Amino acid sequence: MIHPALSFDLFCRVVDNFGDAGVCWRLAQRLAALGQSVRLWIDRPAVLARLLPALDEQAAKQTLDGVQIRPWHQAEHTAPPQGGVVIEAFACNLPATYQAAMAGRGCLWINLEYLSAEPWVEGCHGLPSPQANGVPKFFFFPGFTPATGGLLREPDLLVRHEAAQAQDRSARLHALTGLSDARFALDGNELVILLFCYADAPLAGLQAALAGLERPVRLLVPGDRLPAVLRDQGGLRIVPMPFVPQARFDELLGCCDLNFVRGEDSLVRAIWAGAPLVWQVYRQAGDAHLDKLEAWLDRADWPPLAAELIRAWNRQDDDAVASALPAALQEPAWSGWRTRSRAWRAEQATRPDLARNLLDFCRQHL
Ligand code: TRH
């Protein structure tokens, strides 16, 4: 059945870091790739520009990858699309004038929530949220089970990962980072690890664990500032590297044997890379993030030594990381972790992606 294209207005307010902009930009691109008309309204285009270097952060209007990108304040004087979908990402509060104008225009209002593996998400996904202005509003939750909205994934992503694996890793890293080949002259046995974490991560424990391994390690650290505690020691070589554009972040993950990731978007992308990962959950008040972590560990069903390491990483426990990381990297634990990573990726990839689910949901409710 051929469906007419829908108009989407996607609102993104950057709270901190890159995740809000990162998730919204991926969703906007996916909806556009599915043939929909998409406007992305963002309050801090400069943050998006870090992920998307082609973006002119001063422009009043520009179209990239089929998505019209606009500064948030312009929405205050813009009419919502007649019969269109308004996505309020992460409860970001729509501009009041825009929200008032939605009534009577046949709009559908979607509250896109943060990703969580907690069981209650299944009960709340797709629930209506009655509004005073009469506009139908629904909660839409990303998630890891068929009873949720799923995870963002481009249809060719896994094929791209497979194709990259067939190419020489040193050459891929060189092409990706622009750093000299010599930095990536890897011997066959070398462990390549990506480190993308928050400032409070237990890096002293990481340093001790990696420097003490028999196997040589190349630790890639993207970003502007290298944490002082990290240094070349024993078989450990640190490679500070530039932050890569988001469009190439998957390639970076695909070059690594183990990915330390954080927040929301890099977690999902590391799952699709199919290699072992250590997730640092975004801190929340009242330690709510630790419930989120446990729920995710339950769902992912990692081998016990991997789960122990991930817990230690999130407790900022240097000593525990220093002992848990070498244990998780030793055979047979390491092979078990790699096998489970591929299996979980395959299981997740059997489901439609979040953008496809969202589009179907909107067609049903408009
Ligand atoms: O930056 P984050 O910590 O974002 C967080 C989370 O989304 C969190 O849930 C949210 O509440 C908080 O922001 C406000 O981590 P995240 O989600 O992984 O986003 C990082 C983005 O940066 C992701 O899109 C990948 C991208 N990235 C690059 O494009 N290039 C790089 O070199 C690196 C390291 C990351």
mmCIF file of C-alpha atoms and ligand atoms in Angstrom:
data_model
loop_
_atom_site.group_PDB
_atom_site.id
_atom_site.type_symbol
_atom_site.label_atom_id
_atom_site.label_comp_id
_atom_site.label_asym_id
_atom_site.label_seq_id
_atom_site.Cartn_x
_atom_site.Cartn_y
_atom_site.Cartn_z
ATOM 1 C CA MET A 1 0.000 0.000 0.000
ATOM 2 C CA ILE A 2 1.349 3.428 -0.927
ATOM 3 C CA HIS A 3 1.060 6.014 1.833
ATOM 4 C CA PRO A 4 1.278 9.760 1.276
ATOM 5 C CA ALA A 5 4.311 11.363 2.941
ATOM 6 C CA LEU A 6 3.699 12.857 6.374
ATOM 7 C CA SER A 7 5.091 16.145 7.648
ATOM 8 C CA PHE A 8 7.120 15.908 10.839
ATOM 9 C CA ASP A 9 8.223 18.738 13.113
ATOM 10 C CA LEU A 10 10.848 17.372 15.499
ATOM 11 C CA PHE A 11 11.778 19.532 18.497
ATOM 12 C CA CYS A 12 15.133 19.113 20.241
ATOM 13 C CA ARG A 13 16.439 20.986 23.253
ATOM 14 C CA VAL A 14 20.025 20.227 24.218
ATOM 15 C CA VAL A 15 20.195 19.476 27.959
ATOM 16 C CA ASP A 16 23.892 18.690 27.970
ATOM 17 C CA ASN A 17 26.430 16.607 26.069
ATOM 18 C CA PHE A 18 25.678 15.311 22.577
ATOM 19 C CA GLY A 19 22.952 12.717 23.084
ATOM 20 C CA ASP A 20 19.876 14.915 22.648
ATOM 21 C CA ALA A 21 21.121 16.350 19.366
ATOM 22 C CA GLY A 22 22.632 13.009 18.334
ATOM 23 C CA VAL A 23 19.437 10.991 18.742
ATOM 24 C CA CYS A 24 17.194 13.665 17.180
ATOM 25 C CA TRP A 25 19.461 14.061 14.180
ATOM 26 C CA ARG A 26 19.537 10.319 13.548
ATOM 27 C CA LEU A 27 15.753 10.083 13.841
ATOM 28 C CA ALA A 28 15.255 13.073 11.522
ATOM 29 C CA GLN A 29 17.556 11.506 8.921
ATOM 30 C CA ARG A 30 15.795 8.156 9.153
ATOM 31 C CA LEU A 31 12.336 9.692 8.713
ATOM 32 C CA ALA A 32 13.584 11.673 5.707
ATOM 33 C CA ALA A 33 15.113 8.492 4.255
ATOM 34 C CA LEU A 34 11.697 6.869 4.655
ATOM 35 C CA GLY A 35 10.312 9.558 2.348
ATOM 36 C CA GLN A 36 8.805 11.867 4.979
ATOM 37 C CA SER A 37 9.028 15.644 5.095
ATOM 38 C CA VAL A 38 11.015 16.624 8.186
ATOM 39 C CA ARG A 39 11.869 19.874 9.972
ATOM 40 C CA LEU A 40 14.260 19.672 12.925
ATOM 41 C CA TRP A 41 13.996 22.582 15.378
ATOM 42 C CA ILE A 42 17.000 22.778 17.676
ATOM 43 C CA ASP A 43 17.891 25.307 20.363
ATOM 44 C CA ARG A 44 21.683 24.853 20.150
ATOM 45 C CA PRO A 45 22.718 24.257 16.537
ATOM 46 C CA ALA A 46 26.379 24.565 17.624
ATOM 47 C CA VAL A 47 26.103 21.238 19.452
ATOM 48 C CA LEU A 48 24.667 19.571 16.360
ATOM 49 C CA ALA A 49 27.473 21.114 14.306
ATOM 50 C CA ARG A 50 30.020 19.075 16.311
ATOM 51 C CA LEU A 51 28.306 15.934 15.058
ATOM 52 C CA LEU A 52 27.504 17.294 11.627
ATOM 53 C CA PRO A 53 30.376 19.512 10.405
ATOM 54 C CA ALA A 54 28.470 20.471 7.214
ATOM 55 C CA LEU A 55 25.958 22.382 9.341
ATOM 56 C CA ASP A 56 26.140 26.168 9.276
ATOM 57 C CA GLU A 57 25.161 26.944 12.847
ATOM 58 C CA GLN A 58 24.230 30.555 11.966
ATOM 59 C CA ALA A 59 21.903 29.689 9.064
ATOM 60 C CA ALA A 60 18.217 30.555 9.468
ATOM 61 C CA LYS A 61 17.229 27.565 7.356
ATOM 62 C CA GLN A 62 19.216 24.812 5.671
ATOM 63 C CA THR A 63 18.573 21.329 4.350
ATOM 64 C CA LEU A 64 21.008 18.478 4.949
ATOM 65 C CA ASP A 65 20.333 14.826 4.138
ATOM 66 C CA GLY A 66 16.762 15.763 3.253
ATOM 67 C CA VAL A 67 16.083 17.340 6.667
ATOM 68 C CA GLN A 68 15.280 21.016 7.036
ATOM 69 C CA ILE A 69 17.181 22.292 10.090
ATOM 70 C CA ARG A 70 15.909 25.423 11.825
ATOM 71 C CA PRO A 71 16.788 27.335 14.999
ATOM 72 C CA TRP A 72 14.233 26.711 17.768
ATOM 73 C CA HIS A 73 13.167 30.349 18.202
ATOM 74 C CA GLN A 74 11.773 30.473 14.650
ATOM 75 C CA ALA A 75 9.129 27.918 15.611
ATOM 76 C CA GLU A 76 7.532 30.558 17.825
ATOM 77 C CA HIS A 77 6.316 32.252 14.627
ATOM 78 C CA THR A 78 5.670 29.166 12.518
ATOM 79 C CA ALA A 79 2.449 27.210 11.996
ATOM 80 C CA PRO A 80 2.449 23.496 12.783
ATOM 81 C CA PRO A 81 1.966 21.310 9.681
ATOM 82 C CA GLN A 82 -1.719 20.693 8.888
ATOM 83 C CA GLY A 83 -2.402 17.017 9.672
ATOM 84 C CA GLY A 84 1.279 16.510 10.551
ATOM 85 C CA VAL A 85 3.208 14.981 13.409
ATOM 86 C CA VAL A 86 4.897 17.014 16.124
ATOM 87 C CA ILE A 87 7.635 15.139 18.007
ATOM 88 C CA GLU A 88 8.604 16.579 21.354
ATOM 89 C CA ALA A 89 11.897 14.872 22.105
ATOM 90 C CA PHE A 90 12.651 14.037 25.732
ATOM 91 C CA ALA A 91 9.822 16.204 27.146
ATOM 92 C CA CYS A 92 11.539 19.338 25.838
ATOM 93 C CA ASN A 93 8.443 21.625 26.112
ATOM 94 C CA LEU A 94 7.241 23.012 22.802
ATOM 95 C CA PRO A 95 7.212 26.790 22.282
ATOM 96 C CA ALA A 96 3.915 28.043 23.807
ATOM 97 C CA THR A 97 2.682 29.850 20.675
ATOM 98 C CA TYR A 98 3.407 26.833 18.493
ATOM 99 C CA GLN A 99 1.655 24.503 20.927
ATOM 100 C CA ALA A 100 -1.430 26.720 21.027
ATOM 101 C CA ALA A 101 -1.528 26.733 17.216
ATOM 102 C CA MET A 102 -1.589 22.909 17.075
ATOM 103 C CA ALA A 103 -5.230 22.762 18.217
ATOM 104 C CA GLY A 104 -7.584 22.458 15.265
ATOM 105 C CA ARG A 105 -4.883 21.619 12.733
ATOM 106 C CA GLY A 106 -5.341 17.839 12.975
ATOM 107 C CA CYS A 107 -1.858 17.301 14.400
ATOM 108 C CA LEU A 108 -0.585 14.234 16.212
ATOM 109 C CA TRP A 109 1.728 14.944 19.165
ATOM 110 C CA ILE A 110 4.414 12.409 20.116
ATOM 111 C CA ASN A 111 6.465 12.556 23.273
ATOM 112 C CA LEU A 112 9.677 10.714 22.409
ATOM 113 C CA GLU A 113 11.220 9.386 25.619
ATOM 114 C CA TYR A 114 14.756 8.418 26.618
ATOM 115 C CA LEU A 115 15.900 4.843 26.076
ATOM 116 C CA SER A 116 15.511 2.468 28.985
ATOM 117 C CA ALA A 117 15.433 -1.315 29.373
ATOM 118 C CA GLU A 118 13.263 -1.084 32.506
ATOM 119 C CA PRO A 119 10.200 -3.384 32.367
ATOM 120 C CA TRP A 120 7.670 -0.559 33.031
ATOM 121 C CA VAL A 121 8.550 0.949 29.641
ATOM 122 C CA GLU A 122 6.566 -1.779 27.861
ATOM 123 C CA GLY A 123 3.423 -0.774 29.775
ATOM 124 C CA CYS A 124 3.815 2.926 28.983
ATOM 125 C CA HIS A 125 4.891 2.757 25.356
ATOM 126 C CA GLY A 126 2.100 4.042 23.101
ATOM 127 C CA LEU A 127 -0.111 5.255 25.971
ATOM 128 C CA PRO A 128 -2.202 8.386 25.328
ATOM 129 C CA SER A 129 -1.551 11.520 27.355
ATOM 130 C CA PRO A 130 -4.778 13.596 27.220
ATOM 131 C CA GLN A 131 -4.121 17.321 26.655
ATOM 132 C CA ALA A 132 -6.119 20.407 27.584
ATOM 133 C CA ASN A 133 -5.953 21.663 23.975
ATOM 134 C CA GLY A 134 -7.504 18.410 22.696
ATOM 135 C CA VAL A 135 -4.529 17.470 20.502
ATOM 136 C CA PRO A 136 -3.970 13.682 20.672
ATOM 137 C CA LYS A 137 -0.664 13.047 22.407
ATOM 138 C CA PHE A 138 1.111 9.713 22.942
ATOM 139 C CA PHE A 139 4.222 8.452 24.710
ATOM 140 C CA PHE A 140 6.716 6.730 22.459
ATOM 141 C CA PHE A 141 9.486 4.755 24.145
ATOM 142 C CA PRO A 142 12.588 3.368 22.457
ATOM 143 C CA GLY A 143 13.520 -0.021 23.843
ATOM 144 C CA PHE A 144 14.959 -3.468 23.484
ATOM 145 C CA THR A 145 11.789 -5.586 23.241
ATOM 146 C CA PRO A 146 9.006 -5.949 20.653
ATOM 147 C CA ALA A 147 6.563 -4.218 23.039
ATOM 148 C CA THR A 148 8.571 -0.945 22.768
ATOM 149 C CA GLY A 149 9.423 1.432 19.929
ATOM 150 C CA GLY A 150 12.734 -0.327 19.233
ATOM 151 C CA LEU A 151 16.145 1.156 18.406
ATOM 152 C CA LEU A 152 17.259 3.447 15.590
ATOM 153 C CA ARG A 153 19.002 1.506 12.836
ATOM 154 C CA GLU A 154 19.604 2.210 9.148
ATOM 155 C CA PRO A 155 18.713 -0.737 6.884
ATOM 156 C CA ASP A 156 22.267 -1.075 5.530
ATOM 157 C CA LEU A 157 24.100 -0.623 8.840
ATOM 158 C CA LEU A 158 24.974 -4.234 9.573
ATOM 159 C CA VAL A 159 26.028 -4.844 5.967
ATOM 160 C CA ARG A 160 28.341 -1.811 6.221
ATOM 161 C CA HIS A 161 29.857 -3.223 9.398
ATOM 162 C CA GLU A 162 30.424 -6.607 7.752
ATOM 163 C CA ALA A 163 32.010 -5.041 4.663
ATOM 164 C CA ALA A 164 34.366 -2.930 6.797
ATOM 165 C CA GLN A 165 35.564 -5.996 8.713
ATOM 166 C CA ALA A 166 37.014 -7.383 5.477
ATOM 167 C CA GLN A 167 39.368 -4.383 5.153
ATOM 168 C CA ASP A 168 42.667 -3.757 6.913
ATOM 169 C CA ARG A 169 42.080 -2.196 10.316
ATOM 170 C CA SER A 170 45.170 0.053 10.395
ATOM 171 C CA ALA A 171 44.185 1.540 7.038
ATOM 172 C CA ARG A 172 40.608 2.079 8.206
ATOM 173 C CA LEU A 173 41.751 3.889 11.338
ATOM 174 C CA HIS A 174 44.154 6.016 9.358
ATOM 175 C CA ALA A 175 41.445 7.017 6.867
ATOM 176 C CA LEU A 176 38.995 7.751 9.642
ATOM 177 C CA THR A 177 41.159 9.845 11.935
ATOM 178 C CA GLY A 178 43.619 11.423 9.528
ATOM 179 C CA LEU A 179 46.369 10.406 11.969
ATOM 180 C CA SER A 180 49.569 8.897 10.605
ATOM 181 C CA ASP A 181 49.665 5.227 9.676
ATOM 182 C CA ALA A 182 52.443 4.719 12.212
ATOM 183 C CA ARG A 183 50.002 5.439 15.064
ATOM 184 C CA PHE A 184 47.986 2.466 13.886
ATOM 185 C CA ALA A 185 50.751 0.053 12.939
ATOM 186 C CA LEU A 186 49.026 -2.708 14.844
ATOM 187 C CA ASP A 187 50.506 -6.091 15.440
ATOM 188 C CA GLY A 188 48.012 -8.914 14.838
ATOM 189 C CA ASN A 189 47.486 -9.596 18.525
ATOM 190 C CA GLU A 190 46.830 -6.016 19.579
ATOM 191 C CA LEU A 191 43.621 -5.144 21.383
ATOM 192 C CA VAL A 192 42.046 -1.930 20.057
ATOM 193 C CA ILE A 193 39.758 -0.183 22.540
ATOM 194 C CA LEU A 194 37.625 2.953 22.195
ATOM 195 C CA LEU A 195 37.142 5.132 25.262
ATOM 196 C CA PHE A 196 34.094 7.444 25.259
ATOM 197 C CA CYS A 197 33.046 8.105 28.844
ATOM 198 C CA TYR A 198 32.061 10.776 31.371
ATOM 199 C CA ALA A 199 34.657 12.725 33.356
ATOM 200 C CA ASP A 200 33.959 10.724 36.527
ATOM 201 C CA ALA A 201 34.804 7.324 35.017
ATOM 202 C CA PRO A 202 37.339 5.248 37.007
ATOM 203 C CA LEU A 203 40.231 5.911 34.638
ATOM 204 C CA ALA A 204 42.966 5.076 37.156
ATOM 205 C CA GLY A 205 41.543 1.549 37.317
ATOM 206 C CA LEU A 206 41.370 1.382 33.530
ATOM 207 C CA GLN A 207 44.977 2.548 33.198
ATOM 208 C CA ALA A 208 46.204 -0.027 35.735
ATOM 209 C CA ALA A 209 44.242 -2.852 34.103
ATOM 210 C CA LEU A 210 45.379 -2.119 30.542
ATOM 211 C CA ALA A 211 49.018 -1.381 31.383
ATOM 212 C CA GLY A 212 49.235 -4.708 33.227
ATOM 213 C CA LEU A 213 47.942 -6.897 30.403
ATOM 214 C CA GLU A 214 50.287 -9.233 28.562
ATOM 215 C CA ARG A 215 48.549 -8.344 25.316
ATOM 216 C CA PRO A 216 49.446 -4.964 23.773
ATOM 217 C CA VAL A 217 46.617 -2.411 23.791
ATOM 218 C CA ARG A 218 45.877 0.646 21.645
ATOM 219 C CA LEU A 219 43.419 2.918 23.495
ATOM 220 C CA LEU A 220 41.673 5.413 21.208
ATOM 221 C CA VAL A 221 40.455 8.498 23.035
ATOM 222 C CA PRO A 222 38.379 10.877 20.879
ATOM 223 C CA GLY A 223 37.733 14.432 22.016
ATOM 224 C CA ASP A 224 39.399 17.710 22.856
ATOM 225 C CA ARG A 225 41.153 16.794 26.076
ATOM 226 C CA LEU A 226 43.066 13.683 27.101
ATOM 227 C CA PRO A 227 42.481 12.836 30.779
ATOM 228 C CA ALA A 228 45.775 13.318 32.654
ATOM 229 C CA VAL A 229 45.756 9.854 34.208
ATOM 230 C CA LEU A 230 46.030 8.127 30.826
ATOM 231 C CA ARG A 231 49.569 7.532 29.563
ATOM 232 C CA ASP A 232 51.690 5.057 27.620
ATOM 233 C CA GLN A 233 52.815 2.353 30.035
ATOM 234 C CA GLY A 234 53.824 -1.290 29.580
ATOM 235 C CA GLY A 235 52.064 -2.552 26.462
ATOM 236 C CA LEU A 236 49.487 0.253 26.543
ATOM 237 C CA ARG A 237 49.623 2.949 23.861
ATOM 238 C CA ILE A 238 47.249 5.898 24.117
ATOM 239 C CA VAL A 239 46.002 7.469 20.889
ATOM 240 C CA PRO A 240 44.298 10.847 21.417
ATOM 241 C CA MET A 241 42.225 11.491 18.328
ATOM 242 C CA PRO A 242 39.784 14.028 16.930
ATOM 243 C CA PHE A 243 36.048 13.665 17.543
ATOM 244 C CA VAL A 244 34.781 12.116 14.300
ATOM 245 C CA PRO A 245 31.596 13.289 12.523
ATOM 246 C CA GLN A 246 28.580 11.278 13.631
ATOM 247 C CA ALA A 247 28.212 9.843 10.130
ATOM 248 C CA ARG A 248 31.562 8.076 10.670
ATOM 249 C CA PHE A 249 31.154 7.103 14.302
ATOM 250 C CA ASP A 250 29.991 3.592 13.346
ATOM 251 C CA GLU A 251 33.244 3.058 11.436
ATOM 252 C CA LEU A 252 35.188 3.961 14.554
ATOM 253 C CA LEU A 253 33.214 1.520 16.699
ATOM 254 C CA GLY A 254 33.677 -1.139 14.025
ATOM 255 C CA CYS A 255 37.484 -0.790 14.225
ATOM 256 C CA CYS A 256 37.564 -1.684 17.911
ATOM 257 C CA ASP A 257 37.584 -4.975 19.804
ATOM 258 C CA LEU A 258 35.987 -3.349 22.846
ATOM 259 C CA ASN A 259 33.975 -0.122 23.023
ATOM 260 C CA PHE A 260 33.518 1.980 26.141
ATOM 261 C CA VAL A 261 30.431 4.096 25.420
ATOM 262 C CA ARG A 262 28.019 6.297 27.364
ATOM 263 C CA GLY A 263 24.587 7.930 27.357
ATOM 264 C CA GLU A 264 22.122 6.757 24.749
ATOM 265 C CA ASP A 265 23.169 7.071 21.135
ATOM 266 C CA SER A 266 26.707 5.671 21.413
ATOM 267 C CA LEU A 267 25.291 2.723 23.387
ATOM 268 C CA VAL A 268 22.905 1.826 20.576
ATOM 269 C CA ARG A 269 25.583 2.232 17.936
ATOM 270 C CA ALA A 270 27.977 0.016 19.922
ATOM 271 C CA ILE A 271 25.298 -2.686 20.086
ATOM 272 C CA TRP A 272 25.063 -2.569 16.284
ATOM 273 C CA ALA A 273 28.869 -2.802 16.012
ATOM 274 C CA GLY A 274 28.484 -6.257 17.566
ATOM 275 C CA ALA A 275 31.680 -6.185 19.674
ATOM 276 C CA PRO A 276 31.853 -6.267 23.491
ATOM 277 C CA LEU A 277 30.948 -2.942 25.071
ATOM 278 C CA VAL A 278 31.114 -1.297 28.469
ATOM 279 C CA TRP A 279 28.302 1.208 28.991
ATOM 280 C CA GLN A 280 28.504 4.199 31.320
ATOM 281 C CA VAL A 281 24.943 5.229 32.071
ATOM 282 C CA TYR A 282 24.104 8.964 32.300
ATOM 283 C CA ARG A 283 23.878 9.947 35.971
ATOM 284 C CA GLN A 284 20.442 10.819 37.356
ATOM 285 C CA ALA A 285 19.210 12.198 40.655
ATOM 286 C CA GLY A 286 18.597 9.676 43.433
ATOM 287 C CA ASP A 287 20.745 7.076 41.658
ATOM 288 C CA ALA A 288 17.853 6.299 39.292
ATOM 289 C CA HIS A 289 20.501 5.549 36.677
ATOM 290 C CA LEU A 290 21.597 2.459 38.616
ATOM 291 C CA ASP A 291 18.114 0.906 38.214
ATOM 292 C CA LYS A 292 18.401 1.682 34.534
ATOM 293 C CA LEU A 293 21.768 -0.040 34.426
ATOM 294 C CA GLU A 294 20.534 -3.182 36.205
ATOM 295 C CA ALA A 295 17.530 -3.444 33.896
ATOM 296 C CA TRP A 296 19.849 -3.205 30.903
ATOM 297 C CA LEU A 297 22.236 -5.813 32.324
ATOM 298 C CA ASP A 298 19.257 -8.151 32.795
ATOM 299 C CA ARG A 299 18.114 -7.707 29.217
ATOM 300 C CA ALA A 300 21.566 -7.972 27.666
ATOM 301 C CA ASP A 301 22.397 -11.074 29.687
ATOM 302 C CA TRP A 302 26.157 -10.555 29.503
ATOM 303 C CA PRO A 303 28.471 -13.267 30.857
ATOM 304 C CA PRO A 304 29.029 -12.701 34.614
ATOM 305 C CA LEU A 305 32.579 -11.300 34.360
ATOM 306 C CA ALA A 306 31.503 -8.727 31.781
ATOM 307 C CA ALA A 307 28.530 -7.691 33.924
ATOM 308 C CA GLU A 308 30.845 -7.367 36.942
ATOM 309 C CA LEU A 309 33.150 -5.050 34.992
ATOM 310 C CA ILE A 310 30.242 -2.891 33.776
ATOM 311 C CA ARG A 311 28.939 -2.538 37.337
ATOM 312 C CA ALA A 312 32.407 -1.581 38.606
ATOM 313 C CA TRP A 313 32.766 0.998 35.810
ATOM 314 C CA ASN A 314 29.462 2.616 36.790
ATOM 315 C CA ARG A 315 30.278 2.585 40.520
ATOM 316 C CA GLN A 316 33.491 4.505 39.678
ATOM 317 C CA ASP A 317 35.377 1.781 41.540
ATOM 318 C CA ASP A 318 39.002 1.919 40.325
ATOM 319 C CA ASP A 319 40.145 -1.172 42.236
ATOM 320 C CA ALA A 320 37.242 -3.264 41.013
ATOM 321 C CA VAL A 321 37.832 -2.136 37.401
ATOM 322 C CA ALA A 322 41.558 -2.925 37.717
ATOM 323 C CA SER A 323 40.731 -6.542 38.567
ATOM 324 C CA ALA A 324 37.466 -7.056 36.632
ATOM 325 C CA LEU A 325 38.743 -5.843 33.257
ATOM 326 C CA PRO A 326 41.675 -8.318 32.949
ATOM 327 C CA ALA A 327 39.355 -11.114 34.121
ATOM 328 C CA ALA A 328 36.733 -10.246 31.485
ATOM 329 C CA LEU A 329 39.423 -10.141 28.778
ATOM 330 C CA GLN A 330 40.773 -13.578 29.638
ATOM 331 C CA GLU A 331 39.623 -16.749 27.883
ATOM 332 C CA PRO A 332 37.086 -18.260 27.997
ATOM 333 C CA ALA A 333 35.275 -15.164 29.368
ATOM 334 C CA TRP A 334 36.362 -12.981 26.433
ATOM 335 C CA SER A 335 35.094 -15.389 23.765
ATOM 336 C CA GLY A 336 31.830 -15.761 25.662
ATOM 337 C CA TRP A 337 31.402 -11.982 25.768
ATOM 338 C CA ARG A 338 32.125 -11.651 22.040
ATOM 339 C CA THR A 339 29.673 -14.405 21.174
ATOM 340 C CA ARG A 340 26.926 -12.860 23.295
ATOM 341 C CA SER A 341 27.572 -9.416 21.726
ATOM 342 C CA ARG A 342 27.020 -10.802 18.232
ATOM 343 C CA ALA A 343 23.976 -12.774 19.344
ATOM 344 C CA TRP A 344 22.346 -9.774 21.018
ATOM 345 C CA ARG A 345 22.958 -7.643 17.950
ATOM 346 C CA ALA A 346 21.383 -10.317 15.740
ATOM 347 C CA GLU A 347 18.393 -10.604 18.063
ATOM 348 C CA GLN A 348 17.832 -6.818 18.119
ATOM 349 C CA ALA A 349 18.225 -6.595 14.344
ATOM 350 C CA THR A 350 15.305 -8.960 13.747
ATOM 351 C CA ARG A 351 12.952 -6.119 14.788
ATOM 352 C CA PRO A 352 11.872 -3.056 12.807
ATOM 353 C CA ASP A 353 13.814 0.047 13.738
ATOM 354 C CA LEU A 354 12.475 2.928 15.804
ATOM 355 C CA ALA A 355 11.808 5.256 12.854
ATOM 356 C CA ARG A 356 9.824 2.584 11.007
ATOM 357 C CA ASN A 357 7.825 1.782 14.176
ATOM 358 C CA LEU A 358 7.185 5.454 14.797
ATOM 359 C CA LEU A 359 6.010 6.032 11.249
ATOM 360 C CA ASP A 360 3.595 3.075 11.458
ATOM 361 C CA PHE A 361 2.330 4.332 14.815
ATOM 362 C CA CYS A 362 1.683 7.812 13.406
ATOM 363 C CA ARG A 363 -0.172 6.464 10.372
ATOM 364 C CA GLN A 364 -2.431 4.484 12.694
ATOM 365 C CA HIS A 365 -3.182 7.453 14.945
ATOM 366 C CA LEU A 366 -3.537 10.350 12.520
HETATM 367 O O1 TRH B 1 26.917 12.783 24.853
HETATM 368 P P1 TRH B 1 26.162 11.815 25.658
HETATM 369 O O2 TRH B 1 26.631 11.617 27.035
HETATM 370 O O3 TRH B 1 24.654 12.225 25.682
HETATM 371 C C1 TRH B 1 23.821 12.105 26.823
HETATM 372 C C2 TRH B 1 22.868 10.981 26.739
HETATM 373 O O4 TRH B 1 22.135 10.993 25.551
HETATM 374 C C3 TRH B 1 21.929 11.034 27.916
HETATM 375 O O5 TRH B 1 20.992 9.991 27.841
HETATM 376 C C4 TRH B 1 21.230 12.346 27.913
HETATM 377 O O6 TRH B 1 20.364 12.447 28.951
HETATM 378 C C5 TRH B 1 22.279 13.420 28.004
HETATM 379 O O7 TRH B 1 23.154 13.318 26.886
HETATM 380 C C6 TRH B 1 21.674 14.777 28.032
HETATM 381 O O8 TRH B 1 26.205 10.379 24.956
HETATM 382 P P2 TRH B 1 25.496 9.822 23.634
HETATM 383 O O9 TRH B 1 24.031 9.720 23.801
HETATM 384 O O10 TRH B 1 26.181 8.590 23.288
HETATM 385 O O11 TRH B 1 25.810 10.895 22.511
HETATM 386 C C7 TRH B 1 27.087 11.055 21.985
HETATM 387 C C8 TRH B 1 27.000 11.367 20.505
HETATM 388 O O12 TRH B 1 28.288 11.748 20.029
HETATM 389 C C9 TRH B 1 26.564 10.169 19.669
HETATM 390 O O13 TRH B 1 25.638 10.589 18.691
HETATM 391 C C10 TRH B 1 27.841 9.708 19.000
HETATM 392 C C11 TRH B 1 28.566 11.003 18.842
HETATM 393 N N1 TRH B 1 30.018 10.926 18.639
HETATM 394 C C12 TRH B 1 30.544 11.312 17.407
HETATM 395 O O14 TRH B 1 29.790 11.660 16.484
HETATM 396 N N2 TRH B 1 31.895 11.293 17.221
HETATM 397 C C13 TRH B 1 32.753 10.885 18.184
HETATM 398 O O15 TRH B 1 33.983 10.870 17.956
HETATM 399 C C14 TRH B 1 32.194 10.479 19.438
HETATM 400 C C15 TRH B 1 33.126 9.996 20.521
HETATM 401 C C16 TRH B 1 30.833 10.517 19.627
#
